[in-house]
Coordinates of C-alpha atoms in Angstrom, one line a residue:
X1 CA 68.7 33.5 50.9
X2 CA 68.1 30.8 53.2
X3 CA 64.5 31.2 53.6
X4 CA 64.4 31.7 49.5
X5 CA 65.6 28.2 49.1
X6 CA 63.2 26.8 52.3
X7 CA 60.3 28.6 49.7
X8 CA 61.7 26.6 47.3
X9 CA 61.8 23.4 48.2
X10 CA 58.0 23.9 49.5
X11 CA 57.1 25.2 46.4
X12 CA 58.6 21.9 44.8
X13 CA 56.9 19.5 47.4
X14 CA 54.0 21.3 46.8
X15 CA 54.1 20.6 43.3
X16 CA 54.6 16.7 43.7
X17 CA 51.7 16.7 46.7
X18 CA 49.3 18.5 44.5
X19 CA 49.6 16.4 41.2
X20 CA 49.7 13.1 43.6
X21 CA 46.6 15.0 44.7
X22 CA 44.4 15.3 41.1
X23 CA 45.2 12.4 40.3
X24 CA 43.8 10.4 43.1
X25 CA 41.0 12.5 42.9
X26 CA 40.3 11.4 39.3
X27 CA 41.1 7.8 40.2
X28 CA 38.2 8.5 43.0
X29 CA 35.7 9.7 40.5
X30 CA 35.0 6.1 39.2
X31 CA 34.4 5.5 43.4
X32 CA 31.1 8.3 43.2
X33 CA 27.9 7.1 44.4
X34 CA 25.8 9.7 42.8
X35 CA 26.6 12.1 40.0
X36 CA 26.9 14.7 42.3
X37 CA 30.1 13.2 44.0
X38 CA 31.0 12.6 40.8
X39 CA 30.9 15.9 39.3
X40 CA 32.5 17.0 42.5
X41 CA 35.6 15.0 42.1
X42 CA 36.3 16.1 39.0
X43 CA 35.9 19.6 39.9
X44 CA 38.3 18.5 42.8
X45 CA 40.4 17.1 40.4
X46 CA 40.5 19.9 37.4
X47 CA 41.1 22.5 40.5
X48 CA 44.2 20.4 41.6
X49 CA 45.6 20.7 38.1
X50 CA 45.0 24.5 38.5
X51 CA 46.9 24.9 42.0
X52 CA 49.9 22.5 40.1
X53 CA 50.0 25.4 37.4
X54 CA 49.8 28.4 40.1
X55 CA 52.5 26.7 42.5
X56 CA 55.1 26.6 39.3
X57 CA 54.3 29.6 38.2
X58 CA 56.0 31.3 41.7
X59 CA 58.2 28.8 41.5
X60 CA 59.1 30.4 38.4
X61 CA 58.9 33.4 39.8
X62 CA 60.9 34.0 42.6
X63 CA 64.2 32.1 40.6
X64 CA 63.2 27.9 41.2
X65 CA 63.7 26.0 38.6
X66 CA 60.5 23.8 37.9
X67 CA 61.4 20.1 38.7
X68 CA 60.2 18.2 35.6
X69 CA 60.5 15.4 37.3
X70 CA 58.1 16.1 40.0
X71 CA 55.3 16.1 37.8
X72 CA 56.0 12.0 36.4
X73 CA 56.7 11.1 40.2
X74 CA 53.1 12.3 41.4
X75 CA 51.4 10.9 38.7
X76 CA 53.1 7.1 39.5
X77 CA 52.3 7.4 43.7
X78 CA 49.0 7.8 42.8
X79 CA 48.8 5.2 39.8
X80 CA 50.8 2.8 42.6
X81 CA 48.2 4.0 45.5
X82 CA 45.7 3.1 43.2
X83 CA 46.9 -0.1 42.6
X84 CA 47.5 -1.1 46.9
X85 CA 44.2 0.0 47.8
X86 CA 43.1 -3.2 46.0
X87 CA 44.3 -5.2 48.9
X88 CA 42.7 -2.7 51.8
X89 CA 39.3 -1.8 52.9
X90 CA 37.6 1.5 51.6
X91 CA 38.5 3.3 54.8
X92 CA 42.2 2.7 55.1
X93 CA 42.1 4.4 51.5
X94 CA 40.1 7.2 52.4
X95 CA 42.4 7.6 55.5
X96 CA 45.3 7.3 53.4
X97 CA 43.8 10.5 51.2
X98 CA 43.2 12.3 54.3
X99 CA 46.9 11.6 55.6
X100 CA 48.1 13.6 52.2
X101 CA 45.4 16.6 52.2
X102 CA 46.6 17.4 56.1
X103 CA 50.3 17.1 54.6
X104 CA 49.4 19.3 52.0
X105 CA 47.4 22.0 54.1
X106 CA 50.1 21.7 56.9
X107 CA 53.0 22.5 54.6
X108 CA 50.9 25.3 52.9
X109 CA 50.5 26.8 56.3
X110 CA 54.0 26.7 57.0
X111 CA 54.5 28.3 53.5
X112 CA 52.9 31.1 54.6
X113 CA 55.1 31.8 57.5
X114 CA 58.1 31.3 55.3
X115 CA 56.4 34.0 52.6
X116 CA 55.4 36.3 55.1
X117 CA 58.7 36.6 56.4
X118 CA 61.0 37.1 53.4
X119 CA 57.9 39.5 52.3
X120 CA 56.5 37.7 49.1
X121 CA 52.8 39.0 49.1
X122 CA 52.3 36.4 45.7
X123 CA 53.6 33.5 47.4
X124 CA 52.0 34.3 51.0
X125 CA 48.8 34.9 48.6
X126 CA 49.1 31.4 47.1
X127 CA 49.9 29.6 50.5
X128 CA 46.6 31.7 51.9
X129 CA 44.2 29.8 48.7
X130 CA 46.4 26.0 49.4
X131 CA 45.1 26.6 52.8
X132 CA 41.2 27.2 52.2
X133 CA 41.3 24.4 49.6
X134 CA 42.7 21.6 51.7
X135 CA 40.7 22.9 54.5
X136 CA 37.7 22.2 52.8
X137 CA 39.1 18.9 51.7
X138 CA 39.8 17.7 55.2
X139 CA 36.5 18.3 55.9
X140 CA 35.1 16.5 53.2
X141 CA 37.0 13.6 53.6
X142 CA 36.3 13.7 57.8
X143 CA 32.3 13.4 56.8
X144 CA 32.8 10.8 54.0
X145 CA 34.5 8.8 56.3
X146 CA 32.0 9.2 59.4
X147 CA 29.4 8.1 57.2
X148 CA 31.3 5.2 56.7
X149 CA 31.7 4.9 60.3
X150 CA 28.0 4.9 60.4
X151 CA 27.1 2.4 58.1
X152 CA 26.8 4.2 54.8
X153 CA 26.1 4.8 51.8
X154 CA 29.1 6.8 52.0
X155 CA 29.8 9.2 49.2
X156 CA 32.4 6.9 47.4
X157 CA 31.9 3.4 47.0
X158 CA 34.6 0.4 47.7
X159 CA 35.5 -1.5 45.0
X160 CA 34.6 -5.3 45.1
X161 CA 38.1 -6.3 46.3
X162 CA 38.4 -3.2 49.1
X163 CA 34.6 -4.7 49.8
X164 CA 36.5 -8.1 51.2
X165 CA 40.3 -6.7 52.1
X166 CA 41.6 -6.9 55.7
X167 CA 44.8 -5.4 55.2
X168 CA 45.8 -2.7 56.6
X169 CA 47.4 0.3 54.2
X170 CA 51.7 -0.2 54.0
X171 CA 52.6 2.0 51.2
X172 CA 50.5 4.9 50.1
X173 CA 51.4 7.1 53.3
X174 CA 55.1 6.6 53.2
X175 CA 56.6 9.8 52.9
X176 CA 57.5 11.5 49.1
X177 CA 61.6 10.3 49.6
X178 CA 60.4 7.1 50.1
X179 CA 58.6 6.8 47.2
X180 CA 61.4 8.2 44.8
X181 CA 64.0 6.0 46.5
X182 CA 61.7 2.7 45.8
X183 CA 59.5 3.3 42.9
X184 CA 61.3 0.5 41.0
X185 CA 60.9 -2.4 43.8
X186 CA 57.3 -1.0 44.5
X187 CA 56.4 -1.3 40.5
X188 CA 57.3 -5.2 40.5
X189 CA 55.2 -5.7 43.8
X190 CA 52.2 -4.6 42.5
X191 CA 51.3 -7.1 39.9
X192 CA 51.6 -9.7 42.7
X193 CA 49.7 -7.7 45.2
X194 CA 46.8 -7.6 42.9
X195 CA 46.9 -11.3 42.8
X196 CA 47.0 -11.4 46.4
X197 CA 43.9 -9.7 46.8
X198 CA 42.4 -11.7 44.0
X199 CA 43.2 -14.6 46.3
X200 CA 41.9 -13.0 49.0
X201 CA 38.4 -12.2 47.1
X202 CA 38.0 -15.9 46.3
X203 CA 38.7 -17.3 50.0
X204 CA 36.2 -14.9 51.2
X205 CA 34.0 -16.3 48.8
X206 CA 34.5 -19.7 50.2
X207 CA 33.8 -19.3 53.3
X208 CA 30.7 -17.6 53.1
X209 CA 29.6 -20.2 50.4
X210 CA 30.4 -22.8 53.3
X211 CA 28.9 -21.0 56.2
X212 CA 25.0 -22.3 55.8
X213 CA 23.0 -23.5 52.6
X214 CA 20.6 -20.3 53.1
X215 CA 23.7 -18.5 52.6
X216 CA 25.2 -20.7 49.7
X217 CA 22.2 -20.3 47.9
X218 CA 22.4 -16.6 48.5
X219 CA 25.7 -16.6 46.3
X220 CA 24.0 -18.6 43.5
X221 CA 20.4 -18.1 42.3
X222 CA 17.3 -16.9 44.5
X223 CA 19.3 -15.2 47.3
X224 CA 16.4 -13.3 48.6
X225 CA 14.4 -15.9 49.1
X226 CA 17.0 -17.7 50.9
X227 CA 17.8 -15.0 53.2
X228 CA 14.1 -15.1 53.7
X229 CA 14.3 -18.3 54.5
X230 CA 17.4 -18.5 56.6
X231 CA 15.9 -15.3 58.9
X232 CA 12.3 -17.7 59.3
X233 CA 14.5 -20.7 60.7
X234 CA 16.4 -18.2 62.9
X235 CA 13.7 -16.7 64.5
X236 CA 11.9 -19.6 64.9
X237 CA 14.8 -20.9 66.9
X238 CA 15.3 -17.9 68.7
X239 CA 19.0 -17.2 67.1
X240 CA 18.2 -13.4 66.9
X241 CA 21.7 -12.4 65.7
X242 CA 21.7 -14.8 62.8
X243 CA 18.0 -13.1 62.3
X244 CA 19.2 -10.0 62.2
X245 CA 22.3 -10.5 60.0
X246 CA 19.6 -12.1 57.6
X247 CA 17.6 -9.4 57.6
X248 CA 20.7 -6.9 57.4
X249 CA 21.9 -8.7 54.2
X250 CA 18.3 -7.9 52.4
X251 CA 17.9 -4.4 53.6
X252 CA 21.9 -3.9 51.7
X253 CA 20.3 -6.0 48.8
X254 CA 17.4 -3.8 48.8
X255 CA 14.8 -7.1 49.4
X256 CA 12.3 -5.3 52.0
X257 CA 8.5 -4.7 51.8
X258 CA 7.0 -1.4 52.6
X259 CA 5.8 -2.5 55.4
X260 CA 9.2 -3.0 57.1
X261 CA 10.3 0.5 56.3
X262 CA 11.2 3.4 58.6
X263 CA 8.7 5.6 56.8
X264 CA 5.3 4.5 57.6
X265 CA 3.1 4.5 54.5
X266 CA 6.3 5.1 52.5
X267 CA 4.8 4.2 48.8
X268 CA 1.6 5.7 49.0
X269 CA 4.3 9.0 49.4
X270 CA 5.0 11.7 46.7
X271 CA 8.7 12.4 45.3
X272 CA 8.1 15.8 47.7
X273 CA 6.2 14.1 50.8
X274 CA 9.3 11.4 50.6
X275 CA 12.1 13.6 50.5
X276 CA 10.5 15.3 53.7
X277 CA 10.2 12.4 55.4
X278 CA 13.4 10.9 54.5
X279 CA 15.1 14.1 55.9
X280 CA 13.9 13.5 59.4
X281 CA 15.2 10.1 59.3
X282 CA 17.8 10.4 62.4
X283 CA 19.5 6.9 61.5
X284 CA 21.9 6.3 59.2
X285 CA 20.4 3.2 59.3
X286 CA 17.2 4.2 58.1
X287 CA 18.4 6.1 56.0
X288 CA 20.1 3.1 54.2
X289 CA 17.4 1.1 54.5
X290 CA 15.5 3.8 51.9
X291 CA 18.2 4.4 49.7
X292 CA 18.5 0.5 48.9
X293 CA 14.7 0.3 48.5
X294 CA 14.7 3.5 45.9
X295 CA 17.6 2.0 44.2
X296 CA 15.8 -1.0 43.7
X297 CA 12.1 -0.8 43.3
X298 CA 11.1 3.2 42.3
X299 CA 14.5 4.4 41.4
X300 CA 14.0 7.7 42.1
X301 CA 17.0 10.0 41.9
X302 CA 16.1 12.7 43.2
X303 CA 14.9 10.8 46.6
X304 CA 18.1 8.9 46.5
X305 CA 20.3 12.6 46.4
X306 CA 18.4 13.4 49.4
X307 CA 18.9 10.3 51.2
X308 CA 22.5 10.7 50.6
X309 CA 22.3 14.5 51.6
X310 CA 21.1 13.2 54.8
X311 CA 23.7 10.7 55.6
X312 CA 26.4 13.0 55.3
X313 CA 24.1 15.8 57.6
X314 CA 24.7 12.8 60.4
X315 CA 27.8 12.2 59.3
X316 CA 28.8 15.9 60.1
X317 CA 26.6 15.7 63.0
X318 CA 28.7 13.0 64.5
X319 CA 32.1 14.8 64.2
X320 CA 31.3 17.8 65.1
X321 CA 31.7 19.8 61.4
X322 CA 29.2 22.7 60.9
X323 CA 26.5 22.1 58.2

């Protein structure tokens, strides 16, 4: 009886994990870089639902009684998650998401156990499918955020106010209790945190509108040439880290010529010839550098998917995950 009701409760957390799960992944969707992510997360997302509907059913099963509850209370963490990651940098989010699939995975696991013990082939059978699922999630989320780490175009994009956030995450990786105990004083904080980082958008603003007039006219009208401009006067008076930062802001803004592209004789490429070369890019860098430059001036999809194919190759390169 006592490991029926540990089931239980697991069962019931599982429940509240996995609908906090789908709907952060449908919150995510409107993050996608390509259509590929996108049709991803929402595969992600429509799959959570279908785990949500498997764990009650056992729940149902072995004598739990579904909380109804459960379901509302996942559905709000993520709407208020949602709502805090305005005021924090991409990462910290994606960190945040990461923090729950291990939670989820880890209590599957231990699910398992439980099921295997008080011989319930069904339940041990669900806990053995949680487990594949967010194992393949952790992994996913580990190479989105090493390509992050290595300078992009990660799979999800930030939102403008993540783009200029400092703060660290304070909320979305409390654990479940927490959240039931303070749902009430967290809804009447977040209003004002989204000011906050509405604040915080326009101060960032300031002071790069302040920082040099190549740079303020970078905010306003004829920023490329300005860059342009401010990377000339740089060079010429040997500042080469103001040069470079120049010439980083037009490579993100897509404002190169071919000529200062990793691909030698880049435009005289095919769609096919491209995609070859852009796959032996070993920069993440480079690889950036193209993507920007597609996005821009051919905008060619299909080299684009490729580009982003081969970020996340290094990304899984650099933390060790098997392609």
């Amino acid at each position: 009886m006592a490991d029926n009701a540990k089931i239980i409760n697991q069962l019931r957390a599982l429940v509240l994990l996995t609908q906090t799960e789908e709907q952060v992944a449908r919150t995510r969707i409107s993050q996608a870089r390509t259509e590929a992510v996108r049709r991803e997360l929402t595969q992600n997302a429509d799959n959570a639902a279908e785990r949500t509907q498997a764990i009650t059913d056992q729940l149902r099963a072995i004598g739990g009684v579904p909380d109804v509850v459960t379901p509302a209370v996942g559905r709000l963490s993520a709407v208020l998650k949602a709502g805090f990651e305005q005021a924090e940098p991409l990462e910290e989010a994606l960190l945040q998401d990461l923090n729950l699939e291990h939670q989820l995975l880890d209590r599957a696991t231990y699910l398992k156990v439980l099921a295997e013990q008080a011989e319930l082939p069904k339940v041990r059978q669900l806990a053995e499918r949680l487990i594949t699922a967010h194992k393949a999630t952790v992994e996913w989320l580990t190479v989105v955020l090493a390509e992050e780490a290595l300078g992009g175009p990660a799979a999800l994009q930030a939102t403008a106010l993540q783009r200029v956030a400092g703060t660290a995450a304070r909320a979305a990786n409390a654990p479940v209790r927490f959240w039931a105990n303070r749902v009430n004083e967290v809804v009447e904080s977040v209003h004002q945190r989204r000011e906050q980082a509405g604040e915080r958008l326009n101060e960032a603003t300031d002071k790069a509108s302040s920082f040099t007039d190549a740079v303020r006219e970078t905010l306003t009208v004829g920023r490329s040439a300005a860059l342009r401009r401010a990377e000339r006067i740089a060079r010429r008076e040997g500042n080469k880290d103001a040069a470079n930062a120049a010439k980083a802001a037009r490579e993100e803004l897509g404002d190169v010529s071919a000529d200062e592209l990793p691909i030698k004789g880049y435009d005289s490429l095919s769609t096919q010839d491209a995609i070859k070369a852009v796959k032996e890019l070993k920069s993440a860098h480079d690889v950036r550098v193209i993507i920007r430059y597609e996005e821009t001036h051919k905008k060619r999809t299909s080299i684009v998917n490729a580009a982003q194919t081969q970020v996340a190759a290094l990304a899984k390169e650099a933390v060790g995950v098997d392609s």
